[in-house]
Tab-separated table of C-alpha atoms in Angstrom:
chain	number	residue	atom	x	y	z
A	627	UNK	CA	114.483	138.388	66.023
A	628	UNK	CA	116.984	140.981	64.861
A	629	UNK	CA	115.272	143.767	67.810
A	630	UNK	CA	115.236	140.994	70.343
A	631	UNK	CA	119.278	140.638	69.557
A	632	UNK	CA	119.532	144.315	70.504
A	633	UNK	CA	117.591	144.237	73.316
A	634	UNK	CA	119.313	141.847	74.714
A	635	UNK	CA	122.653	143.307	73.848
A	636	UNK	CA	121.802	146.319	75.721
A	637	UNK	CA	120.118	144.148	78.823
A	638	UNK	CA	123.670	142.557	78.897
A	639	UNK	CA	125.397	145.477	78.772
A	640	UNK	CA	122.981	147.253	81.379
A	641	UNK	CA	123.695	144.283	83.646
A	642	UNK	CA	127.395	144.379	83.239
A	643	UNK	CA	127.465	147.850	84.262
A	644	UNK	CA	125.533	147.375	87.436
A	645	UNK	CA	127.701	144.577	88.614
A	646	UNK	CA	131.213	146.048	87.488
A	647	UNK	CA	130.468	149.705	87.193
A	648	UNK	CA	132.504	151.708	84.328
A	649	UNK	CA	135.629	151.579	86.174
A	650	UNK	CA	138.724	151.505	83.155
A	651	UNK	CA	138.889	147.771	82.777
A	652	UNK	CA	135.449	147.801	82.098
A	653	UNK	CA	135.764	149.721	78.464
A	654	UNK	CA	137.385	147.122	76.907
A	655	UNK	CA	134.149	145.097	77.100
A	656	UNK	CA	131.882	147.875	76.277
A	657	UNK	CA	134.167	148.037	73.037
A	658	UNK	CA	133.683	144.412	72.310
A	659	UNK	CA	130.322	144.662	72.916
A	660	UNK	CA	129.906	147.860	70.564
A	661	UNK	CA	131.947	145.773	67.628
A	662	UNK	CA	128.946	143.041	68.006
A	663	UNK	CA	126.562	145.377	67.605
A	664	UNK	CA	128.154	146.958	64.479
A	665	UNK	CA	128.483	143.368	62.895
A	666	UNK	CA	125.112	142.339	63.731
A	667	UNK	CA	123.564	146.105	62.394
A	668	UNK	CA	125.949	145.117	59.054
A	669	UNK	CA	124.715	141.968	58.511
A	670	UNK	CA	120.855	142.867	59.086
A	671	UNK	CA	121.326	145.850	56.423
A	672	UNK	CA	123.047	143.693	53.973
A	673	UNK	CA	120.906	140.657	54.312
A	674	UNK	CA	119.680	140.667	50.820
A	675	UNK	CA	122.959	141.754	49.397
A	676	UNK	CA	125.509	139.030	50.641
A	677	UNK	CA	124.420	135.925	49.397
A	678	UNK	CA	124.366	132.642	51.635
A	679	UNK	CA	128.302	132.819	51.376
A	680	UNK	CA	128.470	135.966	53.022
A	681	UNK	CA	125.563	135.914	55.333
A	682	UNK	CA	127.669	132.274	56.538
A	683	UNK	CA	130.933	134.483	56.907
A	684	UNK	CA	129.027	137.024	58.914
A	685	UNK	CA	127.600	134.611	61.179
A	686	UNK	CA	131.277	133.039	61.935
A	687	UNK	CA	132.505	136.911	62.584
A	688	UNK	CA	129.773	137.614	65.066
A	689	UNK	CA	130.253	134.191	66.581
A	690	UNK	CA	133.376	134.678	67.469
A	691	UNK	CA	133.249	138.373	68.927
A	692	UNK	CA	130.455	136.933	70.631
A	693	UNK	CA	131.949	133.779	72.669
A	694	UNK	CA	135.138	136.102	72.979
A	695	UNK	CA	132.868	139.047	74.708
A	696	UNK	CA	131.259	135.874	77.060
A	697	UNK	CA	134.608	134.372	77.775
A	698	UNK	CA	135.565	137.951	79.419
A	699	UNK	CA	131.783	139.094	80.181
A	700	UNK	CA	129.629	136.055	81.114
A	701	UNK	CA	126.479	139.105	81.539
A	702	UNK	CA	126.552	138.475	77.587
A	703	UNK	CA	125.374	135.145	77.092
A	704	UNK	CA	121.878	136.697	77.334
A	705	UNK	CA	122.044	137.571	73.646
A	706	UNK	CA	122.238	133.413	72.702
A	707	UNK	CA	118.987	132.914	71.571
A	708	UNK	CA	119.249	135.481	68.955
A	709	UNK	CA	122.179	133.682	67.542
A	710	UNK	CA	121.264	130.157	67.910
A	711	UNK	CA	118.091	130.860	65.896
A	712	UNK	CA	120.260	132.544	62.894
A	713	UNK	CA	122.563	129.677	62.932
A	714	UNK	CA	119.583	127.016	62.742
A	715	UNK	CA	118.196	129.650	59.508
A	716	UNK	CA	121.831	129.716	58.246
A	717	UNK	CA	123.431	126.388	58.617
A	718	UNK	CA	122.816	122.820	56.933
A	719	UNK	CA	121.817	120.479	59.628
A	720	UNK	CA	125.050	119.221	60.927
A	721	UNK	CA	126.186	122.595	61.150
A	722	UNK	CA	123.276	123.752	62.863
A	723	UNK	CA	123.432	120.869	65.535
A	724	UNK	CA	126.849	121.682	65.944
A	725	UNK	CA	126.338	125.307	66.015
A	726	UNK	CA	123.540	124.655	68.747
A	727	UNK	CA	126.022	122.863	71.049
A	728	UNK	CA	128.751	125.701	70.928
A	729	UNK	CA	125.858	128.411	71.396
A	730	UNK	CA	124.779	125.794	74.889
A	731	UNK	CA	127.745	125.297	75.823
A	732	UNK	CA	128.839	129.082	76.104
A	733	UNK	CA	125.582	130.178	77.978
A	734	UNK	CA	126.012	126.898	80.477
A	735	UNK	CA	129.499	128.430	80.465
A	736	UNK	CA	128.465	131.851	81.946
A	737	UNK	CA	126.194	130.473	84.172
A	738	UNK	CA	128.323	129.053	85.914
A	739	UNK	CA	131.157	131.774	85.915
A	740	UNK	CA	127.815	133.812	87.358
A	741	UNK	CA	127.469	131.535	90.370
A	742	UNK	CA	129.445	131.171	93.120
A	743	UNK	CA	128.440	127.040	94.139
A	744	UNK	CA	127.957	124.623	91.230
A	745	UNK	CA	124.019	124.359	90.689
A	746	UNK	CA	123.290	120.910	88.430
A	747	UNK	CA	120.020	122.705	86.923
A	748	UNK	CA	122.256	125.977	85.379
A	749	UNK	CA	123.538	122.818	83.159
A	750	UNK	CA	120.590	120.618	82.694
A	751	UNK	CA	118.171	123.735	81.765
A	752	UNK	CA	120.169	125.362	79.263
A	753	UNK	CA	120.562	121.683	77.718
A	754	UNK	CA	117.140	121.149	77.924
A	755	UNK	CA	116.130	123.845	76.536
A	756	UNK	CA	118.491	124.158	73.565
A	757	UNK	CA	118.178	120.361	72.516
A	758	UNK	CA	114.054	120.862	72.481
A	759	UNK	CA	114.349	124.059	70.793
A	760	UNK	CA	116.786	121.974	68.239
A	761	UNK	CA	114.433	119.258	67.294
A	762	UNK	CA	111.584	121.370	66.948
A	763	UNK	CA	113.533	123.494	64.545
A	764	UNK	CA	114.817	120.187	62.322
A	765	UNK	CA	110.859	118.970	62.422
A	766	UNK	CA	109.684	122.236	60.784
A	767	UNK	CA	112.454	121.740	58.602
A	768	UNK	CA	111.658	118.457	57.623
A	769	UNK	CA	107.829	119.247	57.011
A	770	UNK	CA	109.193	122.329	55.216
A	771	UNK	CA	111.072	120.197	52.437
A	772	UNK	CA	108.300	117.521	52.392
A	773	UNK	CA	105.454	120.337	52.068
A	774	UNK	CA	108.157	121.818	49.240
A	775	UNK	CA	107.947	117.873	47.413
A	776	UNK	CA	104.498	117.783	47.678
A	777	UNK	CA	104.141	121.322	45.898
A	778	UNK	CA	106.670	119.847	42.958
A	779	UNK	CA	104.616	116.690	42.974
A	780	UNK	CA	100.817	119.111	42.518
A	781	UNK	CA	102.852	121.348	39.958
A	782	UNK	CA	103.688	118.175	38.113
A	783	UNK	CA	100.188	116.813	38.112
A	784	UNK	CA	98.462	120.119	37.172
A	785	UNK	CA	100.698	120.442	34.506
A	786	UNK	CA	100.256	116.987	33.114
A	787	UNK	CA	95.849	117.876	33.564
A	788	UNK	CA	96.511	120.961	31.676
A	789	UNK	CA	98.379	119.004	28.725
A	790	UNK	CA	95.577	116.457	29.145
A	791	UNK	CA	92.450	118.902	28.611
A	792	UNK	CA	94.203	120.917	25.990
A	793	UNK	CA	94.895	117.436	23.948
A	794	UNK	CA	91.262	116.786	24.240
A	795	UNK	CA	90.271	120.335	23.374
A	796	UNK	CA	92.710	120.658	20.261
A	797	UNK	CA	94.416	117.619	19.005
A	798	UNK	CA	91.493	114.844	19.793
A	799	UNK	CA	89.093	116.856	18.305
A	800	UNK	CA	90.941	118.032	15.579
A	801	UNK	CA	91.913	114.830	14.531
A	802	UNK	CA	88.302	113.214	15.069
A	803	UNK	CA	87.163	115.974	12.555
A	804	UNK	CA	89.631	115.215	10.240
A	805	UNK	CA	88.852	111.833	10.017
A	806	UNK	CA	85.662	112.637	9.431
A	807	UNK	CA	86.076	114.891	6.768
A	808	UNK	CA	88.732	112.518	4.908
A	809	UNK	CA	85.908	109.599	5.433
A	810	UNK	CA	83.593	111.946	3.669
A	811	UNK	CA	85.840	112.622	0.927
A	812	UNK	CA	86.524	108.722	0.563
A	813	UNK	CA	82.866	108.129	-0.375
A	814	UNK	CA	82.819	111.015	-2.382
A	815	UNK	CA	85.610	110.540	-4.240
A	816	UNK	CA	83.728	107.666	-6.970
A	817	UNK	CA	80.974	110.082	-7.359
A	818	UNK	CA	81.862	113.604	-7.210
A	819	UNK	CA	85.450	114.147	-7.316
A	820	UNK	CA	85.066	117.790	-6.749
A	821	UNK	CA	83.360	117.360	-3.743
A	822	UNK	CA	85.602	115.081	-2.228
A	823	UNK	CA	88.643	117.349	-3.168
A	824	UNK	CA	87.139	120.235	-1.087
A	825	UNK	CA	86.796	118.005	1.761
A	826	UNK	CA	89.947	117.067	1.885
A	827	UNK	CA	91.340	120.664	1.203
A	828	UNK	CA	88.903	121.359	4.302
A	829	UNK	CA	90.869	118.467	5.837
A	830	UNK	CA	94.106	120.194	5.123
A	831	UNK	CA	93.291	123.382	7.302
A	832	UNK	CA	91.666	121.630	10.279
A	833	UNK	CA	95.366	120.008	10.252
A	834	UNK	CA	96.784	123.798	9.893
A	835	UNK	CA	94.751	125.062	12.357
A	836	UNK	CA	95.452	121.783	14.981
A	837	UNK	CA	99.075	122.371	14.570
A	838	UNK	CA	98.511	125.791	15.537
A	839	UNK	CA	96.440	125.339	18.717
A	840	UNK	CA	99.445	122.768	19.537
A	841	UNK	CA	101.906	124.813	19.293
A	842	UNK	CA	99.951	127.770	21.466
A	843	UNK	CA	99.546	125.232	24.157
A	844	UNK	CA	102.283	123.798	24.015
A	845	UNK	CA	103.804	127.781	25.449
A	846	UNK	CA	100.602	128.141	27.726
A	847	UNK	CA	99.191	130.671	24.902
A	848	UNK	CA	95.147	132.038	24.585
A	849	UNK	CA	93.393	129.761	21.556
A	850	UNK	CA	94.300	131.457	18.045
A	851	UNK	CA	90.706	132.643	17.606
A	852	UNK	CA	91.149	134.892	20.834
A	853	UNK	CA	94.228	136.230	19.695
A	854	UNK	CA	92.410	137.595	17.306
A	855	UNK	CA	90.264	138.936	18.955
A	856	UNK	CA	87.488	139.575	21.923
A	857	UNK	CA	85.232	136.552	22.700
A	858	UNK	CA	82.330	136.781	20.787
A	859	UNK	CA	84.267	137.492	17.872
A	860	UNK	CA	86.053	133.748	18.775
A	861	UNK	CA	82.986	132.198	19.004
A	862	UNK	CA	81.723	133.149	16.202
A	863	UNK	CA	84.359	132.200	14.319
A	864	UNK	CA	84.256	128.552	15.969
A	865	UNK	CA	80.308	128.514	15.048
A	866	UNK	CA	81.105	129.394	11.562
A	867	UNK	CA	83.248	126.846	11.508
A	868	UNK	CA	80.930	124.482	13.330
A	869	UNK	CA	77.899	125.300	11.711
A	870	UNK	CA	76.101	126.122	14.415
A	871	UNK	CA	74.424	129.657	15.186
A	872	UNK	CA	75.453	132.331	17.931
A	873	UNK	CA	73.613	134.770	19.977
A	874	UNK	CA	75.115	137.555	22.108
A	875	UNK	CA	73.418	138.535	24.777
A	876	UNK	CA	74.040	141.947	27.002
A	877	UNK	CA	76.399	144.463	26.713
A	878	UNK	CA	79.502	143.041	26.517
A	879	UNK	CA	82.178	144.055	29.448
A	880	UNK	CA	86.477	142.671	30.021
A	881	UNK	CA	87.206	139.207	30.795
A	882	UNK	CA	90.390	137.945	31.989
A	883	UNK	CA	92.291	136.500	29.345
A	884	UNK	CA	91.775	133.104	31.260
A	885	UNK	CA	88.360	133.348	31.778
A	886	UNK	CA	87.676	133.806	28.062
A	887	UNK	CA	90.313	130.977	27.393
A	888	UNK	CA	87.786	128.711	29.476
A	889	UNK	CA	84.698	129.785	28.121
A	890	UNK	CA	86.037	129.233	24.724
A	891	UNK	CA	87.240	125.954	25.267
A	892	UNK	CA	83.594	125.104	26.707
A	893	UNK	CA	82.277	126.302	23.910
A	894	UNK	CA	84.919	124.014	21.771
A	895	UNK	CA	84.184	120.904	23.829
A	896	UNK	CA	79.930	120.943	23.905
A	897	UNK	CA	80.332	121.510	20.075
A	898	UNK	CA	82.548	118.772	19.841
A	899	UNK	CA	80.079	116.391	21.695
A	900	UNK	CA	77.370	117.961	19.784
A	901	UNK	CA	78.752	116.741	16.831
A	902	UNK	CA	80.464	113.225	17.445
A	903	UNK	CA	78.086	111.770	20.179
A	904	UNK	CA	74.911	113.301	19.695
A	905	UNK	CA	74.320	113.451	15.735
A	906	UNK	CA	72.956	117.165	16.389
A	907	UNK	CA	71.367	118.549	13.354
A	908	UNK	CA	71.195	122.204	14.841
A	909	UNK	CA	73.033	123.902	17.782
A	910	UNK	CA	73.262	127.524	19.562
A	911	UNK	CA	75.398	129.051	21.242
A	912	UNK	CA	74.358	131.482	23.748
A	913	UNK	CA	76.830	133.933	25.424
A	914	UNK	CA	74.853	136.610	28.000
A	915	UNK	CA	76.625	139.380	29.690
A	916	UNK	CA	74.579	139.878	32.898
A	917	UNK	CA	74.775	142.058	35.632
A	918	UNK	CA	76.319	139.895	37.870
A	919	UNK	CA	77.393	136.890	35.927
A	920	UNK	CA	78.521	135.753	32.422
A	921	UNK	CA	76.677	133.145	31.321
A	922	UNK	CA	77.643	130.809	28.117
A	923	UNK	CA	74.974	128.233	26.941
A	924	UNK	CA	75.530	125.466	24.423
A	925	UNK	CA	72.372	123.845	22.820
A	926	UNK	CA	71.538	121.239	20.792
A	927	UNK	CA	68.916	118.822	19.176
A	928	UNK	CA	70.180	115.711	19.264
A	929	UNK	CA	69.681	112.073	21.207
A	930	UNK	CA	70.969	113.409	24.457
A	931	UNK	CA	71.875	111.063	27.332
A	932	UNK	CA	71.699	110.687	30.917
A	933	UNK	CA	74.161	112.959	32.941
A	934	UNK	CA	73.961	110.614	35.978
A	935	UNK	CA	74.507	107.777	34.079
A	936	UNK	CA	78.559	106.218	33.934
A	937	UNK	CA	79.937	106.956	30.986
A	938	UNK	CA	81.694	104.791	28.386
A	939	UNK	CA	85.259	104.867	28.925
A	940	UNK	CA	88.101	103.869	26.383
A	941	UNK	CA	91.520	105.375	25.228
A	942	UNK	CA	91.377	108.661	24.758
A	943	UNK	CA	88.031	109.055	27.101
A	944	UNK	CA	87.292	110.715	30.223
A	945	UNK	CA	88.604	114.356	29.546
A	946	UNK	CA	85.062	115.926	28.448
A	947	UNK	CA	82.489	117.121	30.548
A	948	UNK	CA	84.972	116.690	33.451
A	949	UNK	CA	87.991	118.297	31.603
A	950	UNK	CA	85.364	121.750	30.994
A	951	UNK	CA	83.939	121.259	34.927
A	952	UNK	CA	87.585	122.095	35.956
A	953	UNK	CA	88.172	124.724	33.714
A	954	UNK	CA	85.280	126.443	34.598
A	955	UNK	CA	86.306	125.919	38.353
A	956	UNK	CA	89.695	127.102	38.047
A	957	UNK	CA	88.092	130.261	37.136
A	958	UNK	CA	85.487	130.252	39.971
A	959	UNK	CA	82.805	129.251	38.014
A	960	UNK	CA	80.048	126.341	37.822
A	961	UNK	CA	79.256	123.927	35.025
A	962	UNK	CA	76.083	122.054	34.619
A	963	UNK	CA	74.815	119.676	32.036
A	964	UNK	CA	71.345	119.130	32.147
A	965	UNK	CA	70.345	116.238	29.178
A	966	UNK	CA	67.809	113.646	28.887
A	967	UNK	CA	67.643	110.890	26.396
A	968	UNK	CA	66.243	111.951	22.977
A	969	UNK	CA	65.362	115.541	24.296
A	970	UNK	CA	69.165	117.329	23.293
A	971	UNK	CA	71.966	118.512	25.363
A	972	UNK	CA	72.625	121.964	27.298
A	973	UNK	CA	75.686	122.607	28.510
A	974	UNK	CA	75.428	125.963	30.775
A	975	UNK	CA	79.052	127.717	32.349
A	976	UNK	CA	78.417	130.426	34.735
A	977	UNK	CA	81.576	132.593	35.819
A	978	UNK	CA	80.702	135.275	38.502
A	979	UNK	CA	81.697	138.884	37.093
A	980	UNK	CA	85.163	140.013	38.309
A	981	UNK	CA	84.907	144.015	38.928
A	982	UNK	CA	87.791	146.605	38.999
């Protein structure tokens, strides 16, 4: 837009010249005309640097040298369109409407200074023209702010999924273990107080370590056992804690920091169901660095369940299998669950390897 203003700054001035030749009362216009093209150069250069403010006080300055160069120099108007478009960019609406009709009203202005006889059309096509131009302009600008809601309104509801999974992944589970282990101590405690007090000291640092993951996703953070390290060091940590064995498969090769995050969280959420739902008595987890892929597999013995089959719902429900298919899909990857009644459960992620 800015090289079309020139252009048709020096079109304008080209066309003044042929008509009124550079006779002496000529230069005062080819002054004006230079002073536009100063402004307009100064306000391109410092676009970044003045600030809405200033970029609306340049506009007004070239405005004005503008209608004041048509007033003496109708030839000019030619450079309108330029200038109607920055004042649309510039202006709220009102302004911009009004801005539109000054901007019309000059060029139907030096139209007609340019004609001998009155032609109706030299004021109906300018009109035309400018109003269609106008409401085109405030359409885009309405889809603009409602595309700009809708983006707030996906921002909001990612965020809240986020919040959602990670409560599933941490504090749910957490908590369900807890109240396991504190059940465990309960029955305990009549028998074999020593037992029982070791459960609930166990109790004690799954609350540690759930007030830990909250607070890490609370600030968007990586799960404490891959801050401390790569990922098969996390998951072995998590099947120590888990009781469940680990294999590592491949040469092992950088993951993004979310990819591992999702992985691990996988991992998290098939031991989880391994151990509330499906009463395993032994599970594996199988991590494979492949050529092409990384592949994590979670295994386990116990009664399984139809994947195709609805599944219970409830408070606190409904974040599992689904909550670790979007994970792995935010990453690019696939998820698939393949479990049959009394024959176990395998849940298998597969991210595609990201190369330098």
């Amino acid at each position: 837009m800015h090289v079309a203003f020139f252009l048709l700054l020096a079109s304008s001035a080209s066309r003044f010249a042929v008509r009124h030749g550079l006779e002496e009362s000529a230069w005062p216009k080819f002054a004006l005309c230079g002073l536009l093209a100063l402004l307009y150069v100064a306000g391109t250069v410092l676009w970044d640097r003045l600030g809405h403010r200033g970029l609306l006080a340049w506009l007004v300055v070239v405005m004005i040298v503008w209608l004041s160069l048509v007033l003496i120099a109708p030839s000019f108007a030619w450079c309108a369109p330029p200038l109607y478009f920055a004042a649309l960019r510039l202006l709220t609406r009102p302004a911009a409407v009004l801005g539109a009709v000054v901007v019309t009203a000059a060029v139907v202005f030096a139209q007609l200074r340019l004609t001998a006889t009155f032609d109706l059309s030299l004021v109906l096509a300018p009109v035309a023209v400018s109003g269609m131009i106008l409401v085109i302009f405030l359409e885009f600008d309405r889809l603009a702010d409602a595309l700009a809601a809708t983006q707030r309104t996906a921002g909001i509801l990612g965020e809240r999924q986020r919040l959602s999974r990670e409560i599933h992944d941490t504090l749910a589970q957490g908590l369900t273990s807890m109240g396991m282990l504190l059940q465990a101590a309960d029955r305990s405690f009549g028998t074999d107080p020593a037992e029982a007090r070791a459960l609930v000291r166990r109790a004690a640092d799954e609350a540690a370590a759930n007030l830990d993951e909250a607070r890490r996703f609370v600030r968007a953070l990586a799960p404490s056992d891959l801050a401390a390290g790569s990922l098969p060091h996390a998951l072995r940590s998590l099947a120590d804690r888990e009781g469940a064995a680990l294999r590592v498969e491949g040469e092992e090769y950088p993951l993004t920091p979310e990819e591992q995050a999702a992985l691990h969280r996988v991992a998290q959420g098939a031991l989880a169901n391994a151990r509330e739902h499906a009463a395993a008595a032994h599970i594996v987890i199988t991590l494979s660095y492949l050529d092409d892929e990384v592949a994590l597999d979670v295994a386990d013995d116990g009664c399984g369940f139809d994947p195709a089959a609805p599944r219970p719902g409830g408070a606190g429900r409904g974040y599992g299998l689904p909550g670790m298919r979007d994970r792995v899909a935010g990453v690019g990857g696939t998820l698939v669950v393949e479990s049959e009644p009394g024959e176990g459960t395998v849940v298998a992620a597969r991210l595609p390897r990201s190369r330098p």
